[in-house]
Amino acid sequence: EDQVTQSPEALRLQEGESSSLNCSYTVSGLRGLFWYRQDPGKGPEFLFTLYSAGEEKEKERLKATLTKKESFLHITAPKPEDSATYLCAVQGYGSSNTGKLIFGQGTTLQVKP
Amino acid sequence: NAGVTQTPKFRILKIGQSMTLQCTQDMNHNYMYWYRQDPGMGLKLIYYSVGAGITDKGEVPNGYNVSRSTTEDFPLRLELAAPSQTSVYFCASSSGISNQPQHFGDGTRLSIL
């Protein structure tokens, strides 16, 4: 069964203190791994798609990496405005004709000034 | 840049009442989805559509119905509301069903009392 587990559930950082969020996944053939940011009271906002092990994507202070079993979202020198819940989702080959994404529970990041 | 628009933003229903959650997108996407998000859980797919007139069940379809008469609109209907349907509902759309990121609305927060 396809599964996604994110850790930690919550993370508190001081402004400028770099860290990483983890997304471990089990899927029968990975079509794509997606990272989203969700602010309170809002819908998920798309950040990155990763397709194959070794791939990396960057956007401002965020960098996403992918291995065969997990993905990391590295946050370099975070600012308070990076505070949000970060969601990871995967799509397997078995779901490629339904569009179904399997979401993790998310990591809630708080960055203190 | 409207993207995906959901109405209403909040709603309280009594047990046994019915309602329709509205979703419209202006990106000319063929693929649309309904998810529910419960505290501490990942988003779960309720229904999806690959184009006007074509819909299918997702992971948790019981108690819900959908229709897709136009490319833009994908309403979700709750019949005989139950407390277990208290949740935040998100509509999403994508340009493709495989490997493409899904773009989300800001959700409808529904309480059934």
PDB file of C-alpha atoms in Angstrom:
ATOM      1  CA  GLU A   1       0.000   0.000   0.000  1.00  0.00           C
ATOM      2  CA  ASP A   2       1.307   3.456  -0.927  1.00  0.00           C
ATOM      3  CA  GLN A   3       2.271   5.440   2.153  1.00  0.00           C
ATOM      4  CA  VAL A   4       3.875   8.751   3.083  1.00  0.00           C
ATOM      5  CA  THR A   5       5.288   9.656   6.509  1.00  0.00           C
ATOM      6  CA  GLN A   6       6.619  13.105   7.354  1.00  0.00           C
ATOM      7  CA  SER A   7       8.874  14.010  10.250  1.00  0.00           C
ATOM      8  CA  PRO A   8       9.065  15.824  12.498  1.00  0.00           C
ATOM      9  CA  GLU A   9       5.402  16.735  13.079  1.00  0.00           C
ATOM     10  CA  ALA A  10       6.444  20.158  14.309  1.00  0.00           C
ATOM     11  CA  LEU A  11       9.683  22.117  14.120  1.00  0.00           C
ATOM     12  CA  ARG A  12      10.624  25.369  15.824  1.00  0.00           C
ATOM     13  CA  LEU A  13      13.624  27.264  14.506  1.00  0.00           C
ATOM     14  CA  GLN A  14      15.247  30.563  15.230  1.00  0.00           C
ATOM     15  CA  GLU A  15      15.546  32.925  12.288  1.00  0.00           C
ATOM     16  CA  GLY A  16      18.664  31.947  10.346  1.00  0.00           C
ATOM     17  CA  GLU A  17      18.852  28.434  11.818  1.00  0.00           C
ATOM     18  CA  SER A  18      18.933  25.998   8.881  1.00  0.00           C
ATOM     19  CA  SER A  19      17.253  22.574   9.082  1.00  0.00           C
ATOM     20  CA  SER A  20      15.619  19.805   7.038  1.00  0.00           C
ATOM     21  CA  LEU A  21      12.173  18.249   6.857  1.00  0.00           C
ATOM     22  CA  ASN A  22      11.858  14.571   5.978  1.00  0.00           C
ATOM     23  CA  CYS A  23       9.330  12.746   3.791  1.00  0.00           C
ATOM     24  CA  SER A  24       9.619   8.952   3.723  1.00  0.00           C
ATOM     25  CA  TYR A  25       7.540   7.144   1.152  1.00  0.00           C
ATOM     26  CA  THR A  26       6.536   3.682   0.019  1.00  0.00           C
ATOM     27  CA  VAL A  27       5.017   3.509  -3.437  1.00  0.00           C
ATOM     28  CA  SER A  28       4.785   0.927  -6.185  1.00  0.00           C
ATOM     29  CA  GLY A  29       6.710   2.867  -8.792  1.00  0.00           C
ATOM     30  CA  LEU A  30       7.116   6.604  -8.247  1.00  0.00           C
ATOM     31  CA  ARG A  31       5.567   8.860 -10.874  1.00  0.00           C
ATOM     32  CA  GLY A  32       6.220  12.042  -8.941  1.00  0.00           C
ATOM     33  CA  LEU A  33       6.810  13.480  -5.467  1.00  0.00           C
ATOM     34  CA  PHE A  34       5.269  16.856  -4.712  1.00  0.00           C
ATOM     35  CA  TRP A  35       6.007  19.415  -2.007  1.00  0.00           C
ATOM     36  CA  TYR A  36       3.376  21.933  -0.967  1.00  0.00           C
ATOM     37  CA  ARG A  37       3.253  24.794   1.513  1.00  0.00           C
ATOM     38  CA  GLN A  38       0.027  25.415   3.453  1.00  0.00           C
ATOM     39  CA  ASP A  39      -0.661  28.577   5.434  1.00  0.00           C
ATOM     40  CA  PRO A  40      -3.377  28.602   8.126  1.00  0.00           C
ATOM     41  CA  GLY A  41      -6.835  28.882   6.583  1.00  0.00           C
ATOM     42  CA  LYS A  42      -5.487  28.455   3.047  1.00  0.00           C
ATOM     43  CA  GLY A  43      -5.170  25.677   0.521  1.00  0.00           C
ATOM     44  CA  PRO A  44      -1.891  23.920  -0.272  1.00  0.00           C
ATOM     45  CA  GLU A  45       0.394  25.949  -2.515  1.00  0.00           C
ATOM     46  CA  PHE A  46       2.560  23.995  -4.954  1.00  0.00           C
ATOM     47  CA  LEU A  47       6.338  24.246  -4.449  1.00  0.00           C
ATOM     48  CA  PHE A  48       8.183  21.450  -6.275  1.00  0.00           C
ATOM     49  CA  THR A  49       7.842  18.232  -8.233  1.00  0.00           C
ATOM     50  CA  LEU A  50      10.622  15.625  -8.150  1.00  0.00           C
ATOM     51  CA  TYR A  51      10.544  12.646 -10.499  1.00  0.00           C
ATOM     52  CA  SER A  52      13.649  10.534  -9.986  1.00  0.00           C
ATOM     53  CA  ALA A  53      16.291   9.742  -7.369  1.00  0.00           C
ATOM     54  CA  GLY A  54      19.117  12.265  -7.346  1.00  0.00           C
ATOM     55  CA  GLU A  55      16.959  15.109  -8.566  1.00  0.00           C
ATOM     56  CA  GLU A  56      17.099  18.468  -6.750  1.00  0.00           C
ATOM     57  CA  LYS A  57      14.968  21.608  -7.056  1.00  0.00           C
ATOM     58  CA  GLU A  58      15.519  25.015  -5.452  1.00  0.00           C
ATOM     59  CA  LYS A  59      13.371  28.048  -4.764  1.00  0.00           C
ATOM     60  CA  GLU A  60      14.687  30.905  -2.658  1.00  0.00           C
ATOM     61  CA  ARG A  61      15.618  29.418   0.744  1.00  0.00           C
ATOM     62  CA  LEU A  62      14.101  26.006  -0.041  1.00  0.00           C
ATOM     63  CA  LYS A  63      15.816  23.040  -1.657  1.00  0.00           C
ATOM     64  CA  ALA A  64      14.120  19.681  -2.243  1.00  0.00           C
ATOM     65  CA  THR A  65      16.042  16.465  -2.812  1.00  0.00           C
ATOM     66  CA  LEU A  66      14.934  12.927  -3.630  1.00  0.00           C
ATOM     67  CA  THR A  67      16.258   9.418  -3.006  1.00  0.00           C
ATOM     68  CA  LYS A  68      14.570   6.077  -3.685  1.00  0.00           C
ATOM     69  CA  LYS A  69      12.975   6.059  -0.223  1.00  0.00           C
ATOM     70  CA  GLU A  70      12.719   9.645   0.963  1.00  0.00           C
ATOM     71  CA  SER A  71      12.755  13.303   0.143  1.00  0.00           C
ATOM     72  CA  PHE A  72      14.179  16.182   2.127  1.00  0.00           C
ATOM     73  CA  LEU A  73      13.122  19.787   2.154  1.00  0.00           C
ATOM     74  CA  HIS A  74      16.141  21.808   3.248  1.00  0.00           C
ATOM     75  CA  ILE A  75      15.483  25.289   4.585  1.00  0.00           C
ATOM     76  CA  THR A  76      18.533  27.560   4.593  1.00  0.00           C
ATOM     77  CA  ALA A  77      18.611  30.621   6.883  1.00  0.00           C
ATOM     78  CA  PRO A  78      14.827  30.624   7.346  1.00  0.00           C
ATOM     79  CA  LYS A  79      12.810  33.780   7.975  1.00  0.00           C
ATOM     80  CA  PRO A  80       9.584  34.153   9.977  1.00  0.00           C
ATOM     81  CA  GLU A  81       7.615  34.269   6.710  1.00  0.00           C
ATOM     82  CA  ASP A  82       8.683  30.681   6.037  1.00  0.00           C
ATOM     83  CA  SER A  83       6.454  29.589   8.929  1.00  0.00           C
ATOM     84  CA  ALA A  84       3.801  27.243   7.503  1.00  0.00           C
ATOM     85  CA  THR A  85       2.851  23.596   7.242  1.00  0.00           C
ATOM     86  CA  TYR A  86       4.803  21.751   4.571  1.00  0.00           C
ATOM     87  CA  LEU A  87       3.075  18.814   2.885  1.00  0.00           C
ATOM     88  CA  CYS A  88       4.625  15.999   0.911  1.00  0.00           C
ATOM     89  CA  ALA A  89       2.618  13.881  -1.554  1.00  0.00           C
ATOM     90  CA  VAL A  90       3.432  11.047  -3.941  1.00  0.00           C
ATOM     91  CA  GLN A  91       1.821   9.629  -7.025  1.00  0.00           C
ATOM     92  CA  GLY A  92       2.542   6.031  -7.947  1.00  0.00           C
ATOM     93  CA  TYR A  93       2.211   4.258 -11.254  1.00  0.00           C
ATOM     94  CA  GLY A  94      -0.922   2.565  -9.926  1.00  0.00           C
ATOM     95  CA  SER A  95      -2.601   5.955  -9.598  1.00  0.00           C
ATOM     96  CA  SER A  96      -1.375   7.497 -12.826  1.00  0.00           C
ATOM     97  CA  ASN A  97      -4.831   7.224 -14.436  1.00  0.00           C
ATOM     98  CA  THR A  98      -6.696   8.639 -11.436  1.00  0.00           C
ATOM     99  CA  GLY A  99      -4.460  11.526 -10.424  1.00  0.00           C
ATOM    100  CA  LYS A 100      -4.616  10.300  -6.848  1.00  0.00           C
ATOM    101  CA  LEU A 101      -1.979  11.786  -4.562  1.00  0.00           C
ATOM    102  CA  ILE A 102      -1.040  10.177  -1.250  1.00  0.00           C
ATOM    103  CA  PHE A 103      -0.351  12.934   1.259  1.00  0.00           C
ATOM    104  CA  GLY A 104       1.676  12.870   4.436  1.00  0.00           C
ATOM    105  CA  GLN A 105       0.396  14.507   7.612  1.00  0.00           C
ATOM    106  CA  GLY A 106       2.652  17.504   7.174  1.00  0.00           C
ATOM    107  CA  THR A 107       5.370  19.247   9.175  1.00  0.00           C
ATOM    108  CA  THR A 108       4.412  22.502  10.869  1.00  0.00           C
ATOM    109  CA  LEU A 109       7.358  24.880  10.852  1.00  0.00           C
ATOM    110  CA  GLN A 110       7.584  27.908  13.124  1.00  0.00           C
ATOM    111  CA  VAL A 111      10.445  30.350  12.628  1.00  0.00           C
ATOM    112  CA  LYS A 112      10.960  32.799  15.477  1.00  0.00           C
ATOM    113  CA  PRO A 113      12.603  36.193  14.874  1.00  0.00           C
TER     114      PRO A 113
ATOM    115  CA  ASN B   1      -5.242  35.348 -11.126  1.00  0.00           C
ATOM    116  CA  ALA B   2      -8.280  33.609  -9.608  1.00  0.00           C
ATOM    117  CA  GLY B   3      -7.112  29.977 -10.082  1.00  0.00           C
ATOM    118  CA  VAL B   4      -9.421  27.660  -8.123  1.00  0.00           C
ATOM    119  CA  THR B   5     -12.292  29.346  -6.283  1.00  0.00           C
ATOM    120  CA  GLN B   6     -14.370  27.606  -3.612  1.00  0.00           C
ATOM    121  CA  THR B   7     -17.590  28.774  -1.994  1.00  0.00           C
ATOM    122  CA  PRO B   8     -18.693  29.041   0.730  1.00  0.00           C
ATOM    123  CA  LYS B   9     -15.631  29.455   2.951  1.00  0.00           C
ATOM    124  CA  PHE B  10     -17.465  28.351   6.097  1.00  0.00           C
ATOM    125  CA  ARG B  11     -20.711  26.528   6.748  1.00  0.00           C
ATOM    126  CA  ILE B  12     -22.507  24.931   9.686  1.00  0.00           C
ATOM    127  CA  LEU B  13     -25.063  22.236   8.912  1.00  0.00           C
ATOM    128  CA  LYS B  14     -27.434  20.231  11.039  1.00  0.00           C
ATOM    129  CA  ILE B  15     -27.383  16.443  10.887  1.00  0.00           C
ATOM    130  CA  GLY B  16     -29.480  15.245   7.956  1.00  0.00           C
ATOM    131  CA  GLN B  17     -29.290  18.484   5.967  1.00  0.00           C
ATOM    132  CA  SER B  18     -27.874  18.615   2.446  1.00  0.00           C
ATOM    133  CA  MET B  19     -25.646  21.136   0.725  1.00  0.00           C
ATOM    134  CA  THR B  20     -23.481  21.705  -2.327  1.00  0.00           C
ATOM    135  CA  LEU B  21     -19.887  22.910  -2.134  1.00  0.00           C
ATOM    136  CA  GLN B  22     -19.012  24.944  -5.191  1.00  0.00           C
ATOM    137  CA  CYS B  23     -15.703  24.822  -7.057  1.00  0.00           C
ATOM    138  CA  THR B  24     -14.730  26.671 -10.223  1.00  0.00           C
ATOM    139  CA  GLN B  25     -11.389  27.065 -11.995  1.00  0.00           C
ATOM    140  CA  ASP B  26     -10.317  29.479 -14.714  1.00  0.00           C
ATOM    141  CA  MET B  27      -7.170  27.681 -15.913  1.00  0.00           C
ATOM    142  CA  ASN B  28      -8.964  25.530 -18.508  1.00  0.00           C
ATOM    143  CA  HIS B  29      -7.808  22.376 -16.693  1.00  0.00           C
ATOM    144  CA  ASN B  30      -9.506  19.148 -17.654  1.00  0.00           C
ATOM    145  CA  TYR B  31      -8.685  17.373 -14.389  1.00  0.00           C
ATOM    146  CA  MET B  32     -10.370  18.288 -11.124  1.00  0.00           C
ATOM    147  CA  TYR B  33     -10.397  16.739  -7.653  1.00  0.00           C
ATOM    148  CA  TRP B  34     -12.107  16.943  -4.282  1.00  0.00           C
ATOM    149  CA  TYR B  35     -10.191  16.215  -1.084  1.00  0.00           C
ATOM    150  CA  ARG B  36     -11.016  16.362   2.592  1.00  0.00           C
ATOM    151  CA  GLN B  37      -8.479  17.283   5.259  1.00  0.00           C
ATOM    152  CA  ASP B  38      -8.948  16.159   8.856  1.00  0.00           C
ATOM    153  CA  PRO B  39      -6.685  17.185  11.775  1.00  0.00           C
ATOM    154  CA  GLY B  40      -3.515  15.073  11.939  1.00  0.00           C
ATOM    155  CA  MET B  41      -4.386  13.265   8.715  1.00  0.00           C
ATOM    156  CA  GLY B  42      -3.222  13.707   5.177  1.00  0.00           C
ATOM    157  CA  LEU B  43      -5.614  14.916   2.516  1.00  0.00           C
ATOM    158  CA  LYS B  44      -7.897  12.146   1.249  1.00  0.00           C
ATOM    159  CA  LEU B  45      -9.304  12.028  -2.299  1.00  0.00           C
ATOM    160  CA  ILE B  46     -13.114  11.954  -2.427  1.00  0.00           C
ATOM    161  CA  TYR B  47     -13.888  12.176  -6.159  1.00  0.00           C
ATOM    162  CA  TYR B  48     -12.071  13.185  -9.302  1.00  0.00           C
ATOM    163  CA  SER B  49     -12.978  14.131 -12.878  1.00  0.00           C
ATOM    164  CA  VAL B  50     -10.979  13.812 -16.087  1.00  0.00           C
ATOM    165  CA  GLY B  51     -13.245  16.096 -18.084  1.00  0.00           C
ATOM    166  CA  ALA B  52     -16.770  17.370 -18.506  1.00  0.00           C
ATOM    167  CA  GLY B  53     -19.259  14.550 -18.041  1.00  0.00           C
ATOM    168  CA  ILE B  54     -16.693  12.111 -16.572  1.00  0.00           C
ATOM    169  CA  THR B  55     -16.300  11.524 -12.848  1.00  0.00           C
ATOM    170  CA  ASP B  56     -15.081   8.678 -10.667  1.00  0.00           C
ATOM    171  CA  LYS B  57     -14.715   7.725  -7.023  1.00  0.00           C
ATOM    172  CA  GLY B  58     -11.579   8.317  -5.026  1.00  0.00           C
ATOM    173  CA  GLU B  59     -10.552   6.909  -1.682  1.00  0.00           C
ATOM    174  CA  VAL B  60     -13.458   8.114   0.527  1.00  0.00           C
ATOM    175  CA  PRO B  61     -16.558   8.696  -1.666  1.00  0.00           C
ATOM    176  CA  ASN B  62     -19.322   7.474   0.668  1.00  0.00           C
ATOM    177  CA  GLY B  63     -21.866  10.168   1.512  1.00  0.00           C
ATOM    178  CA  TYR B  64     -20.857  12.426  -1.372  1.00  0.00           C
ATOM    179  CA  ASN B  65     -21.831  12.976  -5.002  1.00  0.00           C
ATOM    180  CA  VAL B  66     -20.322  15.042  -7.798  1.00  0.00           C
ATOM    181  CA  SER B  67     -21.186  16.239 -11.275  1.00  0.00           C
ATOM    182  CA  ARG B  68     -19.144  17.891 -14.022  1.00  0.00           C
ATOM    183  CA  SER B  69     -21.280  19.582 -16.647  1.00  0.00           C
ATOM    184  CA  THR B  70     -18.622  22.125 -17.689  1.00  0.00           C
ATOM    185  CA  THR B  71     -14.815  22.245 -17.734  1.00  0.00           C
ATOM    186  CA  GLU B  72     -14.828  25.051 -15.174  1.00  0.00           C
ATOM    187  CA  ASP B  73     -17.157  23.729 -12.474  1.00  0.00           C
ATOM    188  CA  PHE B  74     -16.987  20.673 -10.219  1.00  0.00           C
ATOM    189  CA  PRO B  75     -19.545  20.853  -7.379  1.00  0.00           C
ATOM    190  CA  LEU B  76     -19.533  18.414  -4.463  1.00  0.00           C
ATOM    191  CA  ARG B  77     -22.870  17.472  -2.918  1.00  0.00           C
ATOM    192  CA  LEU B  78     -23.399  16.180   0.594  1.00  0.00           C
ATOM    193  CA  GLU B  79     -26.639  14.304   1.108  1.00  0.00           C
ATOM    194  CA  LEU B  80     -27.884  13.620   4.646  1.00  0.00           C
ATOM    195  CA  ALA B  81     -24.978  15.283   6.428  1.00  0.00           C
ATOM    196  CA  ALA B  82     -23.388  13.320   9.284  1.00  0.00           C
ATOM    197  CA  PRO B  83     -20.965  14.482  12.039  1.00  0.00           C
ATOM    198  CA  SER B  84     -18.215  12.351  10.406  1.00  0.00           C
ATOM    199  CA  GLN B  85     -18.330  14.734   7.445  1.00  0.00           C
ATOM    200  CA  THR B  86     -17.102  17.629   9.572  1.00  0.00           C
ATOM    201  CA  SER B  87     -13.878  18.546   7.792  1.00  0.00           C
ATOM    202  CA  VAL B  88     -12.130  21.023   5.545  1.00  0.00           C
ATOM    203  CA  TYR B  89     -12.852  20.350   1.875  1.00  0.00           C
ATOM    204  CA  PHE B  90     -10.419  21.304  -0.866  1.00  0.00           C
ATOM    205  CA  CYS B  91     -10.977  21.381  -4.587  1.00  0.00           C
ATOM    206  CA  ALA B  92      -7.995  21.130  -6.925  1.00  0.00           C
ATOM    207  CA  SER B  93      -7.295  21.103 -10.641  1.00  0.00           C
ATOM    208  CA  SER B  94      -4.413  20.092 -12.882  1.00  0.00           C
ATOM    209  CA  SER B  95      -3.442  20.273 -16.545  1.00  0.00           C
ATOM    210  CA  GLY B  96      -2.670  16.542 -16.653  1.00  0.00           C
ATOM    211  CA  ILE B  97      -3.608  13.535 -14.570  1.00  0.00           C
ATOM    212  CA  SER B  98      -0.118  12.088 -14.246  1.00  0.00           C
ATOM    213  CA  ASN B  99       2.981  13.893 -12.978  1.00  0.00           C
ATOM    214  CA  GLN B 100       1.313  17.278 -13.015  1.00  0.00           C
ATOM    215  CA  PRO B 101       0.976  19.401  -9.863  1.00  0.00           C
ATOM    216  CA  GLN B 102      -2.509  19.966  -8.567  1.00  0.00           C
ATOM    217  CA  HIS B 103      -3.515  23.540  -7.757  1.00  0.00           C
ATOM    218  CA  PHE B 104      -5.792  23.992  -4.774  1.00  0.00           C
ATOM    219  CA  GLY B 105      -8.507  26.382  -3.700  1.00  0.00           C
ATOM    220  CA  ASP B 106      -8.617  27.832  -0.176  1.00  0.00           C
ATOM    221  CA  GLY B 107     -11.136  25.314   1.091  1.00  0.00           C
ATOM    222  CA  THR B 108     -14.580  25.136   2.652  1.00  0.00           C
ATOM    223  CA  ARG B 109     -14.683  24.591   6.406  1.00  0.00           C
ATOM    224  CA  LEU B 110     -17.756  22.528   7.184  1.00  0.00           C
ATOM    225  CA  SER B 111     -19.154  21.656  10.615  1.00  0.00           C
ATOM    226  CA  ILE B 112     -22.026  19.227  11.065  1.00  0.00           C
ATOM    227  CA  LEU B 113     -23.796  19.564  14.412  1.00  0.00           C
TER     228      LEU B 113
END
